[in-house]
Short mmCIF file of N, CA and C in Angstrom, two decimals:
data_model
loop_
_atom_site.label_atom_id
_atom_site.label_comp_id
_atom_site.label_asym_id
_atom_site.label_seq_id
_atom_site.Cartn_x
_atom_site.Cartn_y
_atom_site.Cartn_z
N MET A 55 7.65 4.40 -17.78
CA MET A 55 7.45 3.62 -16.56
C MET A 55 6.07 3.94 -15.99
N ARG A 56 5.37 2.91 -15.60
CA ARG A 56 4.05 3.09 -14.98
C ARG A 56 4.09 2.44 -13.59
N VAL A 57 3.80 3.26 -12.57
CA VAL A 57 3.86 2.81 -11.18
C VAL A 57 2.49 3.02 -10.54
N VAL A 58 2.04 2.03 -9.80
CA VAL A 58 0.80 2.17 -9.03
C VAL A 58 1.14 2.14 -7.55
N VAL A 59 0.62 3.13 -6.83
CA VAL A 59 0.66 3.13 -5.37
C VAL A 59 -0.75 2.76 -4.94
N LEU A 60 -0.87 1.59 -4.36
CA LEU A 60 -2.18 1.01 -4.03
C LEU A 60 -2.38 1.00 -2.52
N GLY A 61 -3.34 1.76 -2.05
CA GLY A 61 -3.69 1.75 -0.64
C GLY A 61 -4.83 0.78 -0.42
N VAL A 62 -4.64 -0.15 0.50
CA VAL A 62 -5.69 -1.14 0.75
C VAL A 62 -6.05 -1.16 2.23
N GLY A 63 -7.24 -1.67 2.50
CA GLY A 63 -7.68 -1.81 3.87
C GLY A 63 -9.12 -1.39 4.04
N ASN A 64 -9.66 -1.70 5.20
CA ASN A 64 -11.04 -1.39 5.52
C ASN A 64 -11.08 -0.18 6.45
N VAL A 65 -11.55 0.94 5.93
CA VAL A 65 -11.55 2.18 6.71
C VAL A 65 -12.56 2.15 7.85
N LEU A 66 -13.40 1.12 7.93
CA LEU A 66 -14.37 1.01 9.02
C LEU A 66 -13.77 0.33 10.24
N LEU A 67 -12.54 -0.18 10.10
CA LEU A 67 -11.89 -0.92 11.19
C LEU A 67 -10.62 -0.20 11.66
N SER A 68 -10.75 1.05 11.98
CA SER A 68 -9.68 1.91 12.49
C SER A 68 -8.36 1.69 11.75
N ASP A 69 -7.33 1.18 12.38
CA ASP A 69 -6.00 1.08 11.75
C ASP A 69 -5.96 0.15 10.53
N GLU A 70 -6.96 -0.71 10.36
CA GLU A 70 -7.00 -1.59 9.19
C GLU A 70 -7.06 -0.75 7.90
N GLY A 71 -7.56 0.46 8.01
CA GLY A 71 -7.67 1.33 6.85
C GLY A 71 -6.49 2.25 6.62
N LEU A 72 -5.38 2.01 7.29
CA LEU A 72 -4.26 2.94 7.17
C LEU A 72 -3.69 3.04 5.76
N GLY A 73 -3.80 2.00 4.97
CA GLY A 73 -3.31 2.06 3.59
C GLY A 73 -4.10 3.05 2.76
N VAL A 74 -5.41 3.01 2.92
CA VAL A 74 -6.28 3.93 2.19
C VAL A 74 -6.02 5.36 2.67
N ARG A 75 -5.94 5.54 3.98
CA ARG A 75 -5.67 6.88 4.54
C ARG A 75 -4.32 7.42 4.07
N ALA A 76 -3.33 6.53 3.97
CA ALA A 76 -1.98 6.97 3.55
C ALA A 76 -1.99 7.47 2.10
N VAL A 77 -2.66 6.74 1.20
CA VAL A 77 -2.64 7.18 -0.20
C VAL A 77 -3.46 8.45 -0.39
N GLU A 78 -4.51 8.64 0.42
CA GLU A 78 -5.26 9.91 0.38
C GLU A 78 -4.33 11.07 0.73
N ARG A 79 -3.56 10.89 1.78
CA ARG A 79 -2.63 11.95 2.22
C ARG A 79 -1.49 12.15 1.23
N LEU A 80 -1.02 11.04 0.67
CA LEU A 80 0.07 11.14 -0.31
C LEU A 80 -0.34 12.06 -1.45
N GLN A 81 -1.54 11.87 -1.96
CA GLN A 81 -2.02 12.71 -3.06
C GLN A 81 -2.23 14.16 -2.63
N ARG A 82 -2.63 14.34 -1.38
CA ARG A 82 -2.94 15.67 -0.89
C ARG A 82 -1.67 16.50 -0.63
N ILE A 83 -0.59 15.86 -0.19
CA ILE A 83 0.57 16.65 0.23
C ILE A 83 1.80 16.52 -0.68
N ASN A 84 1.72 15.64 -1.68
CA ASN A 84 2.89 15.46 -2.55
C ASN A 84 2.55 15.76 -4.00
N CYS A 85 3.54 16.27 -4.73
CA CYS A 85 3.45 16.44 -6.17
C CYS A 85 3.89 15.11 -6.79
N LEU A 86 2.95 14.39 -7.34
CA LEU A 86 3.27 13.08 -7.90
C LEU A 86 3.50 13.19 -9.40
N PRO A 87 4.53 12.53 -9.90
CA PRO A 87 4.80 12.59 -11.33
C PRO A 87 3.71 11.85 -12.12
N PRO A 88 3.56 12.15 -13.39
CA PRO A 88 2.49 11.53 -14.19
C PRO A 88 2.62 10.01 -14.34
N GLU A 89 3.81 9.49 -14.08
CA GLU A 89 4.00 8.04 -14.19
C GLU A 89 3.36 7.28 -13.02
N VAL A 90 2.98 8.02 -11.98
CA VAL A 90 2.44 7.40 -10.77
C VAL A 90 0.93 7.52 -10.73
N GLU A 91 0.27 6.39 -10.59
CA GLU A 91 -1.18 6.36 -10.40
C GLU A 91 -1.45 5.89 -8.97
N VAL A 92 -2.27 6.62 -8.26
CA VAL A 92 -2.65 6.25 -6.90
C VAL A 92 -4.04 5.65 -6.94
N ILE A 93 -4.18 4.48 -6.34
CA ILE A 93 -5.46 3.77 -6.34
C ILE A 93 -5.87 3.49 -4.90
N ASP A 94 -7.11 3.85 -4.58
CA ASP A 94 -7.73 3.45 -3.31
C ASP A 94 -8.35 2.09 -3.56
N GLY A 95 -7.65 1.05 -3.12
CA GLY A 95 -8.11 -0.32 -3.37
C GLY A 95 -9.10 -0.82 -2.34
N GLY A 96 -9.24 -0.09 -1.23
CA GLY A 96 -10.17 -0.52 -0.19
C GLY A 96 -9.94 -1.98 0.15
N THR A 97 -11.01 -2.75 0.11
CA THR A 97 -10.91 -4.19 0.40
C THR A 97 -11.08 -5.01 -0.87
N SER A 98 -10.83 -4.40 -2.01
CA SER A 98 -10.99 -5.09 -3.30
C SER A 98 -9.97 -6.21 -3.47
N GLY A 99 -10.29 -7.13 -4.33
CA GLY A 99 -9.39 -8.23 -4.67
C GLY A 99 -9.24 -8.28 -6.17
N MET A 100 -9.89 -9.25 -6.77
CA MET A 100 -9.76 -9.48 -8.22
C MET A 100 -10.21 -8.27 -9.05
N GLU A 101 -11.00 -7.39 -8.45
CA GLU A 101 -11.44 -6.18 -9.17
C GLU A 101 -10.25 -5.31 -9.57
N LEU A 102 -9.12 -5.50 -8.90
CA LEU A 102 -7.93 -4.68 -9.16
C LEU A 102 -7.08 -5.22 -10.30
N LEU A 103 -7.40 -6.41 -10.78
CA LEU A 103 -6.57 -7.08 -11.80
C LEU A 103 -6.28 -6.17 -12.99
N GLU A 104 -7.32 -5.60 -13.55
CA GLU A 104 -7.15 -4.79 -14.75
C GLU A 104 -6.32 -3.53 -14.48
N GLN A 105 -6.47 -2.96 -13.28
CA GLN A 105 -5.78 -1.71 -12.96
C GLN A 105 -4.28 -1.90 -12.74
N ILE A 106 -3.88 -3.08 -12.30
CA ILE A 106 -2.44 -3.25 -12.06
C ILE A 106 -1.77 -4.20 -13.07
N GLU A 107 -2.53 -4.64 -14.03
CA GLU A 107 -1.98 -5.50 -15.08
C GLU A 107 -0.97 -4.72 -15.94
N GLY A 108 0.19 -5.28 -16.10
CA GLY A 108 1.18 -4.72 -17.01
C GLY A 108 1.93 -3.50 -16.50
N ILE A 109 1.76 -3.14 -15.24
CA ILE A 109 2.50 -1.99 -14.72
C ILE A 109 3.95 -2.39 -14.45
N ASP A 110 4.80 -1.41 -14.29
CA ASP A 110 6.22 -1.70 -14.02
C ASP A 110 6.48 -1.93 -12.54
N ALA A 111 5.78 -1.19 -11.69
CA ALA A 111 6.04 -1.32 -10.26
C ALA A 111 4.75 -1.13 -9.46
N LEU A 112 4.61 -1.93 -8.42
CA LEU A 112 3.47 -1.84 -7.51
C LEU A 112 4.00 -1.57 -6.10
N ILE A 113 3.55 -0.46 -5.54
CA ILE A 113 3.85 -0.14 -4.14
C ILE A 113 2.52 -0.25 -3.40
N MET A 114 2.38 -1.29 -2.63
CA MET A 114 1.13 -1.49 -1.88
C MET A 114 1.32 -0.95 -0.46
N VAL A 115 0.33 -0.26 0.04
CA VAL A 115 0.38 0.31 1.38
C VAL A 115 -0.74 -0.33 2.18
N ASP A 116 -0.39 -0.89 3.36
CA ASP A 116 -1.36 -1.70 4.08
C ASP A 116 -0.98 -1.75 5.57
N ALA A 117 -1.95 -2.15 6.38
CA ALA A 117 -1.67 -2.48 7.77
C ALA A 117 -1.00 -3.85 7.77
N ILE A 118 0.10 -3.98 8.48
CA ILE A 118 0.84 -5.24 8.50
C ILE A 118 1.00 -5.70 9.93
N ARG A 119 0.31 -6.79 10.26
CA ARG A 119 0.42 -7.34 11.61
C ARG A 119 1.64 -8.25 11.66
N ALA A 120 2.71 -7.75 12.29
CA ALA A 120 3.96 -8.50 12.35
C ALA A 120 4.43 -8.73 13.78
N GLY A 121 3.55 -8.45 14.75
CA GLY A 121 3.93 -8.65 16.14
C GLY A 121 4.90 -7.60 16.66
N ALA A 122 5.00 -6.50 15.96
CA ALA A 122 5.90 -5.41 16.36
C ALA A 122 5.11 -4.40 17.20
N PRO A 123 5.80 -3.48 17.85
CA PRO A 123 5.08 -2.42 18.58
C PRO A 123 4.21 -1.60 17.61
N PRO A 124 3.09 -1.04 18.10
CA PRO A 124 2.20 -0.25 17.24
C PRO A 124 2.95 0.83 16.48
N ALA A 125 2.57 0.99 15.21
CA ALA A 125 3.10 2.01 14.31
C ALA A 125 4.53 1.74 13.84
N THR A 126 5.05 0.57 14.09
CA THR A 126 6.37 0.23 13.57
C THR A 126 6.31 0.20 12.05
N PRO A 127 7.18 0.95 11.36
CA PRO A 127 7.20 0.91 9.90
C PRO A 127 7.76 -0.43 9.42
N ILE A 128 7.11 -0.98 8.38
CA ILE A 128 7.51 -2.29 7.86
C ILE A 128 7.55 -2.22 6.33
N ARG A 129 8.62 -2.75 5.77
CA ARG A 129 8.76 -2.84 4.32
C ARG A 129 9.01 -4.30 3.97
N LEU A 130 8.18 -4.81 3.06
CA LEU A 130 8.33 -6.19 2.60
C LEU A 130 8.57 -6.17 1.10
N ALA A 131 9.55 -6.93 0.66
CA ALA A 131 9.84 -7.02 -0.78
C ALA A 131 10.58 -8.33 -1.01
N GLY A 132 10.71 -8.70 -2.25
CA GLY A 132 11.47 -9.89 -2.62
C GLY A 132 10.93 -11.15 -1.98
N GLU A 133 11.80 -11.88 -1.31
CA GLU A 133 11.41 -13.18 -0.73
C GLU A 133 10.43 -13.04 0.43
N ALA A 134 10.29 -11.87 1.01
CA ALA A 134 9.34 -11.67 2.11
C ALA A 134 7.89 -11.62 1.63
N LEU A 135 7.67 -11.34 0.35
CA LEU A 135 6.31 -11.23 -0.15
C LEU A 135 5.52 -12.53 -0.08
N PRO A 136 6.05 -13.66 -0.54
CA PRO A 136 5.27 -14.90 -0.40
C PRO A 136 4.95 -15.21 1.06
N VAL A 137 5.86 -14.91 1.95
CA VAL A 137 5.62 -15.14 3.38
C VAL A 137 4.48 -14.25 3.85
N PHE A 138 4.49 -13.00 3.40
CA PHE A 138 3.42 -12.06 3.76
C PHE A 138 2.05 -12.64 3.38
N PHE A 139 1.94 -13.15 2.18
CA PHE A 139 0.65 -13.64 1.73
C PHE A 139 0.28 -14.99 2.36
N ARG A 140 1.27 -15.78 2.76
CA ARG A 140 0.98 -17.07 3.40
C ARG A 140 0.56 -16.92 4.86
N THR A 141 1.08 -15.89 5.53
CA THR A 141 0.83 -15.78 6.96
C THR A 141 -0.35 -14.89 7.31
N ARG A 142 -1.03 -14.35 6.35
CA ARG A 142 -2.23 -13.52 6.56
C ARG A 142 -1.99 -12.44 7.60
N LEU A 143 -1.14 -11.52 7.24
CA LEU A 143 -0.87 -10.40 8.11
C LEU A 143 -1.92 -9.31 7.96
N SER A 144 -2.78 -9.45 6.95
CA SER A 144 -3.81 -8.47 6.69
C SER A 144 -5.04 -9.22 6.18
N PRO A 145 -6.26 -8.85 6.60
CA PRO A 145 -7.46 -9.60 6.25
C PRO A 145 -7.77 -9.70 4.76
N HIS A 146 -7.35 -8.74 3.94
CA HIS A 146 -7.69 -8.76 2.52
C HIS A 146 -6.58 -9.34 1.67
N GLN A 147 -5.60 -9.99 2.27
CA GLN A 147 -4.48 -10.53 1.52
C GLN A 147 -4.88 -11.57 0.51
N VAL A 148 -5.87 -12.39 0.80
CA VAL A 148 -6.22 -13.48 -0.10
C VAL A 148 -6.58 -12.92 -1.47
N GLY A 149 -7.40 -11.88 -1.52
CA GLY A 149 -7.78 -11.29 -2.79
C GLY A 149 -6.59 -10.75 -3.55
N LEU A 150 -5.71 -10.06 -2.86
CA LEU A 150 -4.54 -9.49 -3.53
C LEU A 150 -3.56 -10.57 -3.94
N SER A 151 -3.45 -11.61 -3.15
CA SER A 151 -2.61 -12.74 -3.52
C SER A 151 -3.11 -13.37 -4.81
N ASP A 152 -4.43 -13.50 -4.93
CA ASP A 152 -5.01 -14.05 -6.15
C ASP A 152 -4.73 -13.15 -7.35
N VAL A 153 -4.81 -11.84 -7.15
CA VAL A 153 -4.55 -10.90 -8.23
C VAL A 153 -3.11 -11.05 -8.71
N LEU A 154 -2.17 -11.07 -7.77
CA LEU A 154 -0.76 -11.18 -8.16
C LEU A 154 -0.45 -12.53 -8.80
N ALA A 155 -1.07 -13.60 -8.30
CA ALA A 155 -0.86 -14.92 -8.90
C ALA A 155 -1.41 -14.94 -10.32
N SER A 156 -2.56 -14.32 -10.53
CA SER A 156 -3.16 -14.27 -11.87
C SER A 156 -2.27 -13.50 -12.83
N LEU A 157 -1.73 -12.38 -12.36
CA LEU A 157 -0.84 -11.58 -13.22
C LEU A 157 0.42 -12.36 -13.56
N GLU A 158 0.91 -13.13 -12.62
CA GLU A 158 2.10 -13.96 -12.87
C GLU A 158 1.80 -14.98 -13.96
N LEU A 159 0.64 -15.62 -13.88
CA LEU A 159 0.25 -16.61 -14.89
C LEU A 159 0.09 -15.97 -16.26
N LEU A 160 -0.39 -14.74 -16.29
CA LEU A 160 -0.59 -14.03 -17.55
C LEU A 160 0.71 -13.42 -18.08
N GLY A 161 1.77 -13.49 -17.28
CA GLY A 161 3.03 -12.85 -17.68
C GLY A 161 2.92 -11.33 -17.64
N ARG A 162 2.01 -10.78 -16.81
CA ARG A 162 1.77 -9.34 -16.74
C ARG A 162 2.00 -8.80 -15.33
N SER A 163 2.83 -9.52 -14.56
CA SER A 163 3.11 -9.12 -13.19
C SER A 163 4.07 -7.94 -13.15
N PRO A 164 3.89 -7.01 -12.20
CA PRO A 164 4.85 -5.91 -12.06
C PRO A 164 6.25 -6.47 -11.80
N ARG A 165 7.26 -5.79 -12.36
CA ARG A 165 8.65 -6.23 -12.15
C ARG A 165 9.11 -5.92 -10.73
N HIS A 166 8.56 -4.87 -10.16
CA HIS A 166 8.93 -4.45 -8.80
C HIS A 166 7.67 -4.42 -7.95
N ILE A 167 7.68 -5.16 -6.87
CA ILE A 167 6.55 -5.16 -5.93
C ILE A 167 7.11 -4.98 -4.53
N CYS A 168 6.52 -4.08 -3.78
CA CYS A 168 6.85 -3.98 -2.36
C CYS A 168 5.59 -3.62 -1.60
N ILE A 169 5.58 -3.98 -0.35
CA ILE A 169 4.47 -3.66 0.54
C ILE A 169 5.04 -2.82 1.68
N LEU A 170 4.45 -1.66 1.86
CA LEU A 170 4.86 -0.75 2.93
C LEU A 170 3.70 -0.60 3.89
N GLY A 171 4.00 -0.55 5.17
CA GLY A 171 2.91 -0.39 6.12
C GLY A 171 3.39 -0.13 7.52
N LEU A 172 2.43 -0.10 8.40
CA LEU A 172 2.68 0.08 9.81
C LEU A 172 2.01 -1.05 10.57
N GLN A 173 2.59 -1.39 11.70
CA GLN A 173 1.94 -2.33 12.62
C GLN A 173 0.70 -1.62 13.19
N PRO A 174 -0.50 -2.19 13.00
CA PRO A 174 -1.68 -1.53 13.57
C PRO A 174 -1.73 -1.68 15.09
N GLN A 175 -2.39 -0.72 15.72
CA GLN A 175 -2.61 -0.82 17.16
C GLN A 175 -4.02 -1.34 17.44
N SER A 176 -4.98 -0.87 16.64
CA SER A 176 -6.37 -1.23 16.88
C SER A 176 -7.05 -1.63 15.58
N LEU A 177 -7.80 -2.71 15.61
CA LEU A 177 -8.61 -3.12 14.46
C LEU A 177 -10.09 -3.09 14.87
N ALA A 178 -10.40 -2.29 15.88
CA ALA A 178 -11.77 -2.16 16.36
C ALA A 178 -12.61 -1.35 15.37
N LEU A 179 -13.90 -1.49 15.48
CA LEU A 179 -14.81 -0.73 14.64
C LEU A 179 -14.60 0.76 14.91
N GLY A 180 -14.39 1.52 13.83
CA GLY A 180 -14.18 2.96 13.99
C GLY A 180 -13.51 3.54 12.76
N MET A 181 -13.82 4.79 12.47
CA MET A 181 -13.30 5.45 11.27
C MET A 181 -11.94 6.13 11.48
N GLU A 182 -11.55 6.34 12.73
CA GLU A 182 -10.31 7.06 13.03
C GLU A 182 -9.15 6.10 13.24
N LEU A 183 -7.97 6.56 12.86
CA LEU A 183 -6.75 5.80 13.15
C LEU A 183 -6.41 5.97 14.63
N SER A 184 -5.74 4.97 15.21
CA SER A 184 -5.28 5.11 16.58
C SER A 184 -4.24 6.22 16.64
N ARG A 185 -4.03 6.73 17.83
CA ARG A 185 -3.05 7.81 17.99
C ARG A 185 -1.66 7.37 17.54
N ALA A 186 -1.27 6.16 17.90
CA ALA A 186 0.07 5.67 17.53
C ALA A 186 0.23 5.61 16.02
N VAL A 187 -0.77 5.07 15.33
CA VAL A 187 -0.67 4.96 13.87
C VAL A 187 -0.75 6.34 13.22
N GLU A 188 -1.60 7.20 13.77
CA GLU A 188 -1.67 8.57 13.25
C GLU A 188 -0.28 9.22 13.34
N GLU A 189 0.39 9.04 14.45
CA GLU A 189 1.72 9.63 14.63
C GLU A 189 2.76 8.95 13.73
N GLY A 190 2.51 7.73 13.30
CA GLY A 190 3.43 7.02 12.42
C GLY A 190 3.22 7.31 10.94
N MET A 191 2.12 7.99 10.61
CA MET A 191 1.82 8.24 9.19
C MET A 191 2.91 9.03 8.45
N PRO A 192 3.51 10.07 9.05
CA PRO A 192 4.58 10.77 8.32
C PRO A 192 5.73 9.84 7.94
N ALA A 193 6.08 8.92 8.82
CA ALA A 193 7.16 7.97 8.50
C ALA A 193 6.73 7.05 7.36
N LEU A 194 5.47 6.63 7.37
CA LEU A 194 4.98 5.76 6.28
C LEU A 194 4.99 6.51 4.95
N LEU A 195 4.54 7.75 4.96
CA LEU A 195 4.54 8.53 3.72
C LEU A 195 5.97 8.78 3.23
N ALA A 196 6.89 8.96 4.15
CA ALA A 196 8.30 9.11 3.77
C ALA A 196 8.82 7.82 3.12
N MET A 197 8.36 6.69 3.63
CA MET A 197 8.76 5.41 3.02
C MET A 197 8.24 5.30 1.59
N VAL A 198 7.01 5.74 1.37
CA VAL A 198 6.43 5.68 0.02
C VAL A 198 7.22 6.58 -0.93
N THR A 199 7.52 7.80 -0.51
CA THR A 199 8.26 8.70 -1.40
C THR A 199 9.69 8.20 -1.61
N ALA A 200 10.28 7.56 -0.60
CA ALA A 200 11.62 6.97 -0.77
C ALA A 200 11.57 5.81 -1.75
N GLU A 201 10.50 5.02 -1.70
CA GLU A 201 10.36 3.91 -2.64
C GLU A 201 10.21 4.45 -4.06
N LEU A 202 9.42 5.51 -4.21
CA LEU A 202 9.30 6.14 -5.53
C LEU A 202 10.65 6.67 -6.00
N ALA A 203 11.41 7.28 -5.09
CA ALA A 203 12.74 7.80 -5.45
C ALA A 203 13.67 6.66 -5.88
N SER A 204 13.54 5.50 -5.24
CA SER A 204 14.39 4.37 -5.64
C SER A 204 14.06 3.90 -7.06
N LEU A 205 12.86 4.27 -7.53
CA LEU A 205 12.46 3.94 -8.90
C LEU A 205 12.77 5.09 -9.86
N GLY A 206 13.41 6.14 -9.32
CA GLY A 206 13.78 7.29 -10.14
C GLY A 206 12.68 8.32 -10.27
N LEU A 207 11.67 8.28 -9.37
CA LEU A 207 10.54 9.19 -9.45
C LEU A 207 10.49 10.09 -8.20
N ALA A 208 10.58 11.39 -8.40
CA ALA A 208 10.52 12.33 -7.28
C ALA A 208 9.07 12.66 -6.97
N ALA A 209 8.76 12.79 -5.68
CA ALA A 209 7.42 13.17 -5.23
C ALA A 209 7.57 14.20 -4.12
N PRO A 210 8.02 15.41 -4.47
CA PRO A 210 8.25 16.43 -3.43
C PRO A 210 6.94 16.91 -2.81
N ALA A 211 7.06 17.55 -1.65
CA ALA A 211 5.89 18.13 -1.00
C ALA A 211 5.29 19.20 -1.88
N LYS A 212 3.97 19.38 -1.79
CA LYS A 212 3.29 20.34 -2.65
C LYS A 212 3.71 21.77 -2.40
N SER A 213 4.35 22.06 -1.29
CA SER A 213 4.83 23.42 -1.05
C SER A 213 5.92 23.80 -2.05
N CYS A 214 6.32 22.82 -2.89
CA CYS A 214 7.35 23.07 -3.90
C CYS A 214 6.80 23.87 -5.07
N GLY A 215 5.56 24.29 -5.01
CA GLY A 215 4.98 25.05 -6.11
C GLY A 215 3.75 24.40 -6.68
N GLY A 216 3.40 23.21 -6.18
CA GLY A 216 2.17 22.54 -6.61
C GLY A 216 0.99 23.14 -5.88
N SER A 217 -0.20 22.65 -6.18
CA SER A 217 -1.41 23.18 -5.52
C SER A 217 -1.69 22.49 -4.22
#
């Protein structure tokens, strides 16, 4: 099984970069199994095609504007995914939508796709996450490890004997 955890977003726009910040932390604090590849996708689009082509599962981490209170954890999967890409809940969705559509046409789409994220509080220019989103990061990381566990992959904290 090959799984990609893809963090996307623009780290120059405060909470817009929470996906990238989340995958950085995931790698830093969790022991990830060899089947899991973590990718900092930034604001990339079609450049990601080759990296996620033919994988078994894609866990995308992103800021999701859903009209919820700041830092609300959100999980989208199944029938919610087309709605996510149609309603532009995130500025870089068009590129990722194109990537997934291309993989579908090629018959190389991941069998399992989900998007995990938090409702952003601020999309202002700045490198730091808002306080609310910063406080929500542990819940988001727990969602990522739970998603990996649902795929049969454990990602315990590095205090388990990892570095």
